[in-house]
Amino acid sequence: MIKTTLRLAFVCFALLLVSFSYGQEVQIELGPDEIGLNETFTIKVTLSNDKIKSYDQFPEIQGFQKQGISQSSSMNIINGQMSSSNSIIQYYKPTRKGQFTLGNFSVLINGESYSSPGKKITVTDASSAQGLGGNVYDPFAEFFGRSAEEPEFIELADDAFFSVSVDKDEVFAGEGFTVTLAFFMSEQNQAPFQFYEAGKQLDAILKKIKPNGAWEENFNITTIDDEIVEINGKRWNRFKVYEATFFPFSEGTIEIPRVPWEMIKYKVAKNPSFFGANRQEDFKTFYSAPKTIKVKPLPPHPLKNEVAVGLYQLRENISTLEATTGEGFNYNFGISGVGNINSIAAPKRLSGANLNTFDPNVRQQINRGYGRVSGIKEFNYFITLNEAGEYNLKDYFSWIYFDPIRAVYDTLQPQAKIIVSGDSKINQALSGQRLGGIYDRIATESNQFSNEEYKYYFTAAINLLLLGAVVLLAVLIIKKK
């Protein structure tokens, strides 16, 4: 007996392995053309010889409401060959009588798309007897002697909300504030939720909340992941859908309106069964609270409209502190901190003799995270000095910015001091400079004296013109008298 059982198990296992070699086939079955107002329409997708591991949303049908999803599986052994199928059924309940159209649609099953041409559906008066196309939620109800009545679904109370939050209610012009859109569920929440067309909803919301006249640094959230946060001593699961920092260009008021966010909220079966649909798809819309951000003007300053706003420090790097006249060295003026890194301009080059430099090479790095924008912008100079001596680079470079925390203007100045030795290179520096203008033409112009005869004819012509003008003026005066 044991040997027979083992042989049978071995045969079944072998048949199971063989079944994987059969091709997969997907069939989409649509419900009847005509149903009663109290019946349900179905879309059934059947996958042969494989499991349904993933699927996307079934289509919406005008005049119908989605009622839930059920799954079933079957296995057959015919002449020693085993085949299996797995099905998923979407139920639709009509909301009114009439003729409706289910257009052509496609469904993703296990990552592959399968299409259906759709059909026309006629909804008539409520039927007294429901056929197989009606409210049949449990495919094995009759086999086990159970009633095929539609299960009763109930809605669980939820502990969730949608939020548009800002980290600051008041900023200076040019100072950043961070906007976060997130869905929250408490750890005690029992109601089942699922995100619904998050990308489409987000596009519509951003058109309403993005401020005009502000630079945006988007944190580029690509996946919706949950994280645990604590609010007023209570733990929540937070699902961020958008986060960005905005830097307003001018003073004024920024209004962020109340916006909606729709979630799929499932109703659950009051008396769940093993084979039937135990939850029903429904929707719930959450609304955020409006926000107002006041943007204050910067205090009076000659460079009020030019300076960067933020918390910055100077990071300088120099290739040598001892140099020889005429020989160059590299100096890096780096500005790091929190603020709009893109808006940082090069440090001001102060006037001073003996120090020569060209336009700097620029490199920047921007970090977006932890609710803020930070980074560094570096200006790399190549410097030459023409006279021996000691040079404080703060006499040649400075960078002014506005600190929004202290509400004051501040200046970043180099600390490096260069000791230069060697002979004077001023003359060489002058000879190497391009003087421009008339000096550029010296080498190409002729060194021969110009012919002076043309000056005589030019003078005579001018005198004749002047004499004619005097005569004409005299004639006009005589005629007038």
Tab-separated table of C-alpha atoms in Angstrom:
chain	number	residue	atom	x	y	z
A	1	MET	CA	0.000	0.000	0.000
A	2	ILE	CA	2.790	2.399	0.913
A	3	LYS	CA	4.646	1.567	-2.329
A	4	THR	CA	1.465	2.223	-4.345
A	5	THR	CA	0.984	5.567	-2.621
A	6	LEU	CA	4.605	6.558	-3.285
A	7	ARG	CA	4.261	5.584	-6.943
A	8	LEU	CA	1.096	7.617	-7.274
A	9	ALA	CA	2.762	10.630	-5.621
A	10	PHE	CA	5.762	10.253	-7.919
A	11	VAL	CA	3.511	10.111	-10.996
A	12	CYS	CA	1.609	13.200	-9.890
A	13	PHE	CA	4.856	15.059	-9.260
A	14	ALA	CA	6.193	14.041	-12.677
A	15	LEU	CA	2.980	15.150	-14.333
A	16	LEU	CA	3.239	18.457	-12.509
A	17	LEU	CA	6.746	18.979	-13.889
A	18	VAL	CA	5.610	18.077	-17.397
A	19	SER	CA	2.763	20.557	-17.180
A	20	PHE	CA	5.197	23.469	-17.056
A	21	SER	CA	6.339	22.641	-20.565
A	22	TYR	CA	2.870	23.383	-21.988
A	23	GLY	CA	2.323	26.821	-23.419
A	24	GLN	CA	0.426	29.469	-21.500
A	25	GLU	CA	-2.883	30.667	-22.887
A	26	VAL	CA	-5.008	33.598	-21.691
A	27	GLN	CA	-8.717	33.775	-22.410
A	28	ILE	CA	-10.945	36.771	-21.624
A	29	GLU	CA	-14.644	35.953	-21.171
A	30	LEU	CA	-17.278	38.687	-20.971
A	31	GLY	CA	-20.658	38.346	-19.270
A	32	PRO	CA	-24.012	38.143	-21.124
A	33	ASP	CA	-25.306	40.809	-23.506
A	34	GLU	CA	-28.392	41.378	-21.341
A	35	ILE	CA	-28.757	41.321	-17.559
A	36	GLY	CA	-31.323	42.447	-15.033
A	37	LEU	CA	-30.885	45.451	-12.771
A	38	ASN	CA	-30.364	43.102	-9.819
A	39	GLU	CA	-27.785	40.910	-11.602
A	40	THR	CA	-24.067	41.326	-12.102
A	41	PHE	CA	-21.903	41.526	-15.205
A	42	THR	CA	-18.489	39.813	-15.131
A	43	ILE	CA	-15.148	39.939	-16.867
A	44	LYS	CA	-13.312	36.646	-16.418
A	45	VAL	CA	-9.647	36.168	-17.297
A	46	THR	CA	-8.393	32.584	-17.410
A	47	LEU	CA	-4.711	31.662	-17.569
A	48	SER	CA	-3.819	28.110	-18.578
A	49	ASN	CA	-0.917	26.136	-17.120
A	50	ASP	CA	0.374	28.914	-14.898
A	51	LYS	CA	-0.544	30.928	-11.837
A	52	ILE	CA	-1.842	34.505	-11.951
A	53	LYS	CA	0.946	36.274	-10.087
A	54	SER	CA	0.010	39.880	-10.916
A	55	TYR	CA	-2.715	41.821	-12.708
A	56	ASP	CA	-3.672	45.456	-13.137
A	57	GLN	CA	-6.984	47.294	-12.814
A	58	PHE	CA	-9.954	46.046	-14.810
A	59	PRO	CA	-11.695	48.670	-16.987
A	60	GLU	CA	-14.434	50.966	-15.743
A	61	ILE	CA	-17.880	50.556	-17.371
A	62	GLN	CA	-20.212	53.527	-17.575
A	63	GLY	CA	-23.435	52.800	-15.707
A	64	PHE	CA	-21.796	50.069	-13.612
A	65	GLN	CA	-19.995	49.969	-10.271
A	66	LYS	CA	-17.202	47.536	-9.466
A	67	GLN	CA	-18.326	45.046	-6.820
A	68	GLY	CA	-15.271	42.963	-6.055
A	69	ILE	CA	-12.893	40.350	-7.405
A	70	SER	CA	-12.728	36.582	-6.915
A	71	GLN	CA	-10.203	33.971	-8.040
A	72	SER	CA	-10.510	30.261	-8.821
A	73	SER	CA	-8.289	27.447	-10.052
A	74	SER	CA	-8.835	24.001	-11.574
A	75	MET	CA	-6.769	20.946	-12.581
A	76	ASN	CA	-7.612	18.119	-15.014
A	77	ILE	CA	-5.803	14.856	-15.849
A	78	ILE	CA	-6.941	13.346	-19.147
A	79	ASN	CA	-5.159	10.299	-20.616
A	80	GLY	CA	-2.261	10.902	-18.261
A	81	GLN	CA	-1.856	14.525	-19.347
A	82	MET	CA	-2.374	17.155	-16.675
A	83	SER	CA	-3.628	20.678	-17.395
A	84	SER	CA	-4.480	23.487	-15.042
A	85	SER	CA	-6.129	26.890	-15.225
A	86	ASN	CA	-6.393	29.892	-12.937
A	87	SER	CA	-9.120	32.495	-13.251
A	88	ILE	CA	-9.774	35.958	-11.889
A	89	ILE	CA	-13.267	37.465	-12.089
A	90	GLN	CA	-14.208	41.139	-11.791
A	91	TYR	CA	-17.857	41.765	-10.863
A	92	TYR	CA	-19.873	44.820	-11.959
A	93	LYS	CA	-23.239	45.905	-10.575
A	94	PRO	CA	-25.476	48.060	-12.829
A	95	THR	CA	-26.617	51.369	-11.363
A	96	ARG	CA	-29.479	52.025	-13.803
A	97	LYS	CA	-31.335	50.559	-16.782
A	98	GLY	CA	-30.239	51.258	-20.339
A	99	GLN	CA	-27.770	50.219	-22.988
A	100	PHE	CA	-24.082	50.624	-22.210
A	101	THR	CA	-20.866	50.007	-24.103
A	102	LEU	CA	-17.764	48.261	-22.802
A	103	GLY	CA	-15.113	49.514	-25.205
A	104	ASN	CA	-12.052	47.591	-26.280
A	105	PHE	CA	-9.622	47.232	-23.394
A	106	SER	CA	-6.473	45.412	-22.327
A	107	VAL	CA	-5.400	43.805	-19.061
A	108	LEU	CA	-1.878	43.129	-17.830
A	109	ILE	CA	-1.545	39.555	-16.587
A	110	ASN	CA	1.868	38.561	-15.191
A	111	GLY	CA	3.384	41.579	-16.931
A	112	GLU	CA	1.940	40.802	-20.401
A	113	SER	CA	-0.922	42.689	-22.039
A	114	TYR	CA	-4.020	40.900	-23.358
A	115	SER	CA	-6.816	42.703	-25.179
A	116	SER	CA	-10.564	42.265	-25.675
A	117	PRO	CA	-12.866	43.968	-28.212
A	118	GLY	CA	-15.528	44.695	-25.561
A	119	LYS	CA	-19.289	44.529	-26.201
A	120	LYS	CA	-22.636	46.267	-25.729
A	121	ILE	CA	-24.567	45.494	-22.537
A	122	THR	CA	-28.305	45.969	-22.042
A	123	VAL	CA	-29.634	46.377	-18.489
A	124	THR	CA	-33.344	45.586	-18.092
A	125	ASP	CA	-35.756	45.476	-15.162
A	126	ALA	CA	-34.803	43.406	-12.147
A	127	SER	CA	-34.997	39.687	-12.802
A	128	SER	CA	-36.925	37.377	-10.514
A	129	ALA	CA	-34.556	34.458	-11.164
A	130	GLN	CA	-30.863	35.031	-11.536
A	131	GLY	CA	-28.965	32.849	-13.967
A	132	LEU	CA	-25.339	32.002	-13.996
A	133	GLY	CA	-24.505	35.491	-15.285
A	134	GLY	CA	-25.982	37.059	-12.183
A	135	ASN	CA	-24.769	37.402	-8.615
A	136	VAL	CA	-22.834	34.142	-8.466
A	137	TYR	CA	-19.986	34.926	-6.105
A	138	ASP	CA	-19.237	31.400	-4.935
A	139	PRO	CA	-18.543	29.031	-7.880
A	140	PHE	CA	-18.888	25.968	-5.624
A	141	ALA	CA	-21.999	27.104	-3.748
A	142	GLU	CA	-24.362	24.617	-5.374
A	143	PHE	CA	-21.835	21.774	-5.137
A	144	PHE	CA	-21.608	22.190	-1.349
A	145	GLY	CA	-25.297	22.897	-0.983
A	146	ARG	CA	-24.888	26.570	-0.125
A	147	SER	CA	-26.963	29.453	-1.329
A	148	ALA	CA	-25.570	31.578	-4.179
A	149	GLU	CA	-26.777	34.818	-2.614
A	150	GLU	CA	-24.667	37.943	-2.905
A	151	PRO	CA	-22.574	38.369	0.248
A	152	GLU	CA	-23.121	41.384	2.465
A	153	PHE	CA	-20.217	43.849	2.565
A	154	ILE	CA	-19.561	46.323	5.335
A	155	GLU	CA	-17.303	49.372	5.490
A	156	LEU	CA	-14.731	49.502	8.261
A	157	ALA	CA	-13.966	52.777	10.008
A	158	ASP	CA	-10.588	54.120	8.888
A	159	ASP	CA	-7.919	56.038	10.735
A	160	ALA	CA	-6.225	57.826	7.834
A	161	PHE	CA	-5.812	61.264	6.247
A	162	PHE	CA	-4.143	63.058	3.323
A	163	SER	CA	-1.849	65.997	3.991
A	164	VAL	CA	-0.153	68.839	2.109
A	165	SER	CA	2.410	70.147	4.587
A	166	VAL	CA	5.006	72.947	4.538
A	167	ASP	CA	7.983	73.215	6.866
A	168	LYS	CA	7.772	77.040	7.130
A	169	ASP	CA	4.845	79.455	7.202
A	170	GLU	CA	7.053	82.520	6.708
A	171	VAL	CA	10.236	82.947	4.649
A	172	PHE	CA	12.386	85.685	3.118
A	173	ALA	CA	12.465	86.170	-0.637
A	174	GLY	CA	15.007	83.639	-1.934
A	175	GLU	CA	14.701	81.396	1.140
A	176	GLY	CA	13.461	77.852	0.556
A	177	PHE	CA	10.380	76.144	1.996
A	178	THR	CA	9.590	72.451	1.496
A	179	VAL	CA	6.194	71.114	0.392
A	180	THR	CA	5.302	67.457	1.104
A	181	LEU	CA	2.258	65.518	-0.109
A	182	ALA	CA	1.627	62.294	1.816
A	183	PHE	CA	-1.064	59.801	2.784
A	184	PHE	CA	-1.112	58.715	6.440
A	185	MET	CA	-2.527	55.570	8.070
A	186	SER	CA	-2.232	54.888	11.773
A	187	GLU	CA	-0.749	51.596	12.923
A	188	GLN	CA	-4.170	50.722	14.410
A	189	ASN	CA	-6.008	51.275	11.095
A	190	GLN	CA	-8.014	48.193	10.017
A	191	ALA	CA	-9.620	49.468	6.812
A	192	PRO	CA	-7.875	48.110	3.666
A	193	PHE	CA	-6.609	50.799	1.243
A	194	GLN	CA	-4.884	50.815	-2.140
A	195	PHE	CA	-3.480	53.694	-4.196
A	196	TYR	CA	-5.518	54.665	-7.245
A	197	GLU	CA	-3.917	56.330	-10.303
A	198	ALA	CA	-1.389	58.171	-8.134
A	199	GLY	CA	0.552	59.671	-11.053
A	200	LYS	CA	-2.550	61.065	-12.753
A	201	GLN	CA	-3.886	62.539	-9.516
A	202	LEU	CA	-0.508	64.063	-8.667
A	203	ASP	CA	-0.232	65.836	-12.035
A	204	ALA	CA	-3.611	67.481	-11.479
A	205	ILE	CA	-2.728	68.534	-7.918
A	206	LEU	CA	0.653	70.043	-8.844
A	207	LYS	CA	-1.020	72.318	-11.390
A	208	LYS	CA	-2.978	73.813	-8.490
A	209	ILE	CA	-0.363	74.048	-5.757
A	210	LYS	CA	2.905	74.952	-7.517
A	211	PRO	CA	3.652	78.638	-6.813
A	212	ASN	CA	4.433	80.984	-9.676
A	213	GLY	CA	7.676	82.946	-9.524
A	214	ALA	CA	9.651	80.337	-7.601
A	215	TRP	CA	12.559	78.002	-8.345
A	216	GLU	CA	11.678	74.319	-7.753
A	217	GLU	CA	14.044	71.617	-6.527
A	218	ASN	CA	12.064	68.359	-6.912
A	219	PHE	CA	13.070	65.399	-4.713
A	220	ASN	CA	11.893	63.038	-7.502
A	221	ILE	CA	9.933	60.403	-5.584
A	222	THR	CA	9.573	57.429	-7.964
A	223	THR	CA	8.163	54.752	-5.624
A	224	ILE	CA	5.586	55.102	-2.856
A	225	ASP	CA	7.128	53.534	0.231
A	226	ASP	CA	5.890	53.697	3.796
A	227	GLU	CA	7.855	55.017	6.751
A	228	ILE	CA	6.953	55.192	10.423
A	229	VAL	CA	6.536	58.694	11.869
A	230	GLU	CA	5.251	59.871	15.224
A	231	ILE	CA	2.709	62.698	15.439
A	232	ASN	CA	1.566	63.901	18.859
A	233	GLY	CA	2.731	60.654	20.443
A	234	LYS	CA	0.899	58.457	17.907
A	235	ARG	CA	2.647	56.264	15.318
A	236	TRP	CA	1.626	56.551	11.667
A	237	ASN	CA	2.580	54.960	8.362
A	238	ARG	CA	3.455	57.824	6.006
A	239	PHE	CA	3.387	57.339	2.209
A	240	LYS	CA	5.044	60.284	0.467
A	241	VAL	CA	3.861	60.939	-3.087
A	242	TYR	CA	5.643	64.277	-3.691
A	243	GLU	CA	8.286	66.465	-2.052
A	244	ALA	CA	10.010	69.600	-3.327
A	245	THR	CA	11.646	72.791	-2.062
A	246	PHE	CA	10.596	76.131	-3.566
A	247	PHE	CA	12.665	79.323	-3.552
A	248	PRO	CA	10.395	82.364	-4.196
A	249	PHE	CA	11.934	85.180	-6.229
A	250	SER	CA	10.052	88.086	-4.634
A	251	GLU	CA	7.969	89.019	-1.609
A	252	GLY	CA	4.233	88.391	-1.389
A	253	THR	CA	1.828	85.643	-0.295
A	254	ILE	CA	1.714	82.065	-1.611
A	255	GLU	CA	-1.633	80.281	-1.283
A	256	ILE	CA	-1.809	76.467	-1.461
A	257	PRO	CA	-5.478	75.460	-1.864
A	258	ARG	CA	-7.391	72.508	-0.450
A	259	VAL	CA	-6.874	69.548	-2.795
A	260	PRO	CA	-8.481	66.060	-3.045
A	261	TRP	CA	-6.770	62.673	-3.007
A	262	GLU	CA	-8.727	59.537	-3.939
A	263	MET	CA	-7.934	56.093	-2.558
A	264	ILE	CA	-9.411	52.657	-3.209
A	265	LYS	CA	-11.053	51.613	0.045
A	266	TYR	CA	-12.352	48.054	0.192
A	267	LYS	CA	-15.499	46.952	1.939
A	268	VAL	CA	-15.133	43.550	3.566
A	269	ALA	CA	-17.574	40.638	3.595
A	270	LYS	CA	-19.606	40.388	6.767
A	271	ASN	CA	-19.506	36.585	6.533
A	272	PRO	CA	-16.379	35.736	4.530
A	273	SER	CA	-16.248	32.441	2.613
A	274	PHE	CA	-13.341	30.412	1.322
A	275	PHE	CA	-14.179	30.666	-2.391
A	276	GLY	CA	-16.249	33.832	-2.627
A	277	ALA	CA	-15.237	37.464	-2.952
A	278	ASN	CA	-14.425	38.636	0.543
A	279	ARG	CA	-13.976	42.288	-0.217
A	280	GLN	CA	-15.598	44.847	-2.488
A	281	GLU	CA	-13.825	47.707	-4.207
A	282	ASP	CA	-15.016	51.191	-3.313
A	283	PHE	CA	-13.510	54.690	-3.300
A	284	LYS	CA	-12.979	57.362	-0.705
A	285	THR	CA	-11.740	60.922	-1.278
A	286	PHE	CA	-9.603	62.674	1.329
A	287	TYR	CA	-8.986	66.428	1.382
A	288	SER	CA	-5.949	68.356	2.556
A	289	ALA	CA	-6.042	71.590	4.534
A	290	PRO	CA	-5.098	74.839	2.720
A	291	LYS	CA	-1.763	76.494	3.489
A	292	THR	CA	-0.502	80.087	3.340
A	293	ILE	CA	3.177	81.075	3.141
A	294	LYS	CA	4.207	84.699	3.684
A	295	VAL	CA	7.277	85.814	1.715
A	296	LYS	CA	9.034	88.789	3.325
A	297	PRO	CA	11.310	91.240	1.459
A	298	LEU	CA	15.033	91.358	2.250
A	299	PRO	CA	16.289	94.315	4.318
A	300	PRO	CA	17.731	97.304	2.395
A	301	HIS	CA	21.173	96.680	0.884
A	302	PRO	CA	22.960	97.773	-2.325
A	303	LEU	CA	23.077	94.113	-3.437
A	304	LYS	CA	19.594	93.206	-2.199
A	305	ASN	CA	18.470	91.841	-5.579
A	306	GLU	CA	21.714	89.967	-6.300
A	307	VAL	CA	22.742	88.085	-3.161
A	308	ALA	CA	21.994	84.427	-2.408
A	309	VAL	CA	19.845	83.558	0.623
A	310	GLY	CA	20.709	80.638	2.885
A	311	LEU	CA	23.114	79.227	5.467
A	312	TYR	CA	26.567	79.067	3.881
A	313	GLN	CA	30.193	78.460	4.830
A	314	LEU	CA	33.467	78.933	2.944
A	315	ARG	CA	35.581	75.921	2.021
A	316	GLU	CA	38.819	77.068	0.429
A	317	ASN	CA	41.576	74.933	-0.984
A	318	ILE	CA	44.922	76.155	-2.327
A	319	SER	CA	47.736	74.282	-4.056
A	320	THR	CA	50.548	76.200	-2.264
A	321	LEU	CA	51.062	78.951	0.285
A	322	GLU	CA	54.517	79.872	-1.068
A	323	ALA	CA	54.853	80.957	-4.670
A	324	THR	CA	57.372	82.519	-7.045
A	325	THR	CA	56.650	85.630	-9.082
A	326	GLY	CA	55.232	84.835	-12.480
A	327	GLU	CA	54.436	81.231	-11.574
A	328	GLY	CA	50.778	80.337	-11.125
A	329	PHE	CA	48.909	78.296	-8.522
A	330	ASN	CA	45.341	77.006	-8.097
A	331	TYR	CA	42.902	78.478	-5.595
A	332	ASN	CA	39.466	76.964	-4.918
A	333	PHE	CA	36.741	79.172	-3.416
A	334	GLY	CA	33.985	76.734	-2.338
A	335	ILE	CA	30.583	77.796	-0.959
A	336	SER	CA	28.684	75.036	0.872
A	337	GLY	CA	25.493	75.013	2.881
A	338	VAL	CA	21.687	74.967	2.739
A	339	GLY	CA	19.908	77.034	0.105
A	340	ASN	CA	19.436	77.467	-3.617
A	341	ILE	CA	22.831	76.219	-4.814
A	342	ASN	CA	21.942	77.038	-8.431
A	343	SER	CA	21.608	80.748	-7.612
A	344	ILE	CA	25.115	81.107	-6.129
A	345	ALA	CA	27.187	83.557	-8.208
A	346	ALA	CA	30.982	83.785	-8.335
A	347	PRO	CA	32.704	85.753	-5.551
A	348	LYS	CA	33.358	89.412	-6.237
A	349	ARG	CA	36.871	90.112	-7.542
A	350	LEU	CA	38.207	93.150	-5.672
A	351	SER	CA	40.575	95.543	-7.412
A	352	GLY	CA	44.237	95.090	-6.525
A	353	ALA	CA	47.612	95.333	-8.222
A	354	ASN	CA	50.054	92.517	-8.971
A	355	LEU	CA	47.460	89.683	-8.862
A	356	ASN	CA	46.251	88.255	-12.165
A	357	THR	CA	43.511	85.675	-12.726
A	358	PHE	CA	41.076	84.465	-15.371
A	359	ASP	CA	37.403	83.437	-15.196
A	360	PRO	CA	37.081	80.458	-12.824
A	361	ASN	CA	36.096	76.888	-13.589
A	362	VAL	CA	32.808	76.084	-11.824
A	363	ARG	CA	31.590	72.810	-10.284
A	364	GLN	CA	28.474	72.251	-8.182
A	365	GLN	CA	26.798	69.386	-6.338
A	366	ILE	CA	23.194	69.506	-5.087
A	367	ASN	CA	21.732	67.161	-2.456
A	368	ARG	CA	17.960	66.840	-1.967
A	369	GLY	CA	16.870	64.960	1.134
A	370	TYR	CA	15.748	65.163	4.734
A	371	GLY	CA	13.350	67.962	3.771
A	372	ARG	CA	15.985	70.409	2.531
A	373	VAL	CA	18.271	71.300	-0.368
A	374	SER	CA	21.999	71.513	0.338
A	375	GLY	CA	25.255	71.225	-1.554
A	376	ILE	CA	28.417	73.008	-2.625
A	377	LYS	CA	29.485	75.262	-5.494
A	378	GLU	CA	33.197	75.615	-6.195
A	379	PHE	CA	35.023	78.326	-8.172
A	380	ASN	CA	38.518	77.259	-9.164
A	381	TYR	CA	40.951	80.095	-10.065
A	382	PHE	CA	44.440	80.049	-11.587
A	383	ILE	CA	46.363	82.948	-10.010
A	384	THR	CA	49.732	84.571	-10.791
A	385	LEU	CA	51.530	87.275	-8.750
A	386	ASN	CA	54.070	89.675	-10.281
A	387	GLU	CA	55.775	91.172	-7.190
A	388	ALA	CA	57.370	89.561	-4.162
A	389	GLY	CA	55.657	90.018	-0.817
A	390	GLU	CA	52.802	88.761	1.372
A	391	TYR	CA	49.282	88.675	-0.076
A	392	ASN	CA	46.047	88.192	1.901
A	393	LEU	CA	43.503	86.763	-0.527
A	394	LYS	CA	40.678	88.441	1.415
A	395	ASP	CA	41.913	91.674	-0.178
A	396	TYR	CA	41.070	90.253	-3.604
A	397	PHE	CA	37.950	88.035	-3.133
A	398	SER	CA	34.693	88.327	-1.164
A	399	TRP	CA	31.175	86.861	-1.345
A	400	ILE	CA	28.111	88.510	0.239
A	401	TYR	CA	24.938	86.582	1.158
A	402	PHE	CA	21.876	86.939	3.386
A	403	ASP	CA	21.460	84.707	6.447
A	404	PRO	CA	17.678	84.167	6.990
A	405	ILE	CA	18.123	82.784	10.512
A	406	ARG	CA	19.967	85.829	11.824
A	407	ALA	CA	18.250	88.131	9.296
A	408	VAL	CA	21.561	89.822	8.458
A	409	TYR	CA	23.876	90.168	5.476
A	410	ASP	CA	27.218	88.429	5.901
A	411	THR	CA	30.435	88.121	3.916
A	412	LEU	CA	32.624	85.080	3.224
A	413	GLN	CA	36.301	86.040	2.866
A	414	PRO	CA	39.384	83.865	2.270
A	415	GLN	CA	41.736	83.148	5.150
A	416	ALA	CA	44.697	82.104	2.991
A	417	LYS	CA	47.892	84.215	2.951
A	418	ILE	CA	50.399	83.772	0.121
A	419	ILE	CA	54.120	84.447	0.499
A	420	VAL	CA	55.686	85.332	-2.873
A	421	SER	CA	59.390	85.534	-3.629
A	422	GLY	CA	61.417	86.320	-6.770
A	423	ASP	CA	62.141	89.167	-9.128
A	424	SER	CA	59.522	91.619	-10.329
A	425	LYS	CA	57.552	90.396	-13.332
A	426	ILE	CA	55.494	93.541	-13.902
A	427	ASN	CA	57.195	94.434	-17.203
A	428	GLN	CA	56.797	90.893	-18.474
A	429	ALA	CA	53.174	90.966	-17.456
A	430	LEU	CA	52.606	94.209	-19.345
A	431	SER	CA	54.345	92.918	-22.456
A	432	GLY	CA	52.263	89.803	-22.365
A	433	GLN	CA	49.005	91.724	-22.133
A	434	ARG	CA	47.011	92.713	-25.190
A	435	LEU	CA	46.681	96.517	-25.103
A	436	GLY	CA	44.132	96.677	-27.904
A	437	GLY	CA	42.911	99.679	-29.867
A	438	ILE	CA	45.572	101.735	-31.662
A	439	TYR	CA	48.338	99.520	-30.323
A	440	ASP	CA	47.032	96.546	-32.295
A	441	ARG	CA	47.441	98.553	-35.549
A	442	ILE	CA	51.034	99.642	-35.032
A	443	ALA	CA	52.529	96.578	-36.686
A	444	THR	CA	50.240	96.757	-39.735
A	445	GLU	CA	50.158	100.522	-40.466
A	446	SER	CA	52.648	102.201	-42.875
A	447	ASN	CA	55.439	104.293	-41.328
A	448	GLN	CA	55.614	106.667	-44.382
A	449	PHE	CA	54.551	110.351	-44.089
A	450	SER	CA	51.128	111.034	-45.565
A	451	ASN	CA	50.755	113.338	-48.635
A	452	GLU	CA	49.879	116.865	-47.404
A	453	GLU	CA	48.474	118.164	-50.730
A	454	TYR	CA	44.941	116.898	-50.051
A	455	LYS	CA	44.729	119.158	-46.971
A	456	TYR	CA	45.054	122.304	-49.217
A	457	TYR	CA	42.177	121.294	-51.489
A	458	PHE	CA	40.027	120.309	-48.518
A	459	THR	CA	40.574	123.721	-46.841
A	460	ALA	CA	39.790	125.631	-50.039
A	461	ALA	CA	36.514	123.714	-50.516
A	462	ILE	CA	35.407	124.466	-46.956
A	463	ASN	CA	36.161	128.195	-47.395
A	464	LEU	CA	34.123	128.360	-50.620
A	465	LEU	CA	31.161	126.717	-48.915
A	466	LEU	CA	31.317	129.191	-46.034
A	467	LEU	CA	31.536	132.161	-48.475
A	468	GLY	CA	28.496	130.911	-50.418
A	469	ALA	CA	26.520	130.597	-47.194
A	470	VAL	CA	27.341	134.200	-46.205
A	471	VAL	CA	26.314	135.519	-49.630
A	472	LEU	CA	23.018	133.604	-49.516
A	473	LEU	CA	22.265	134.954	-46.058
A	474	ALA	CA	22.938	138.562	-47.231
A	475	VAL	CA	20.601	138.197	-50.236
A	476	LEU	CA	17.793	136.877	-48.018
A	477	ILE	CA	18.146	139.823	-45.595
A	478	ILE	CA	18.085	142.419	-48.465
A	479	LYS	CA	14.952	140.866	-49.994
A	480	LYS	CA	13.172	140.893	-46.677
A	481	LYS	CA	13.858	144.637	-46.206
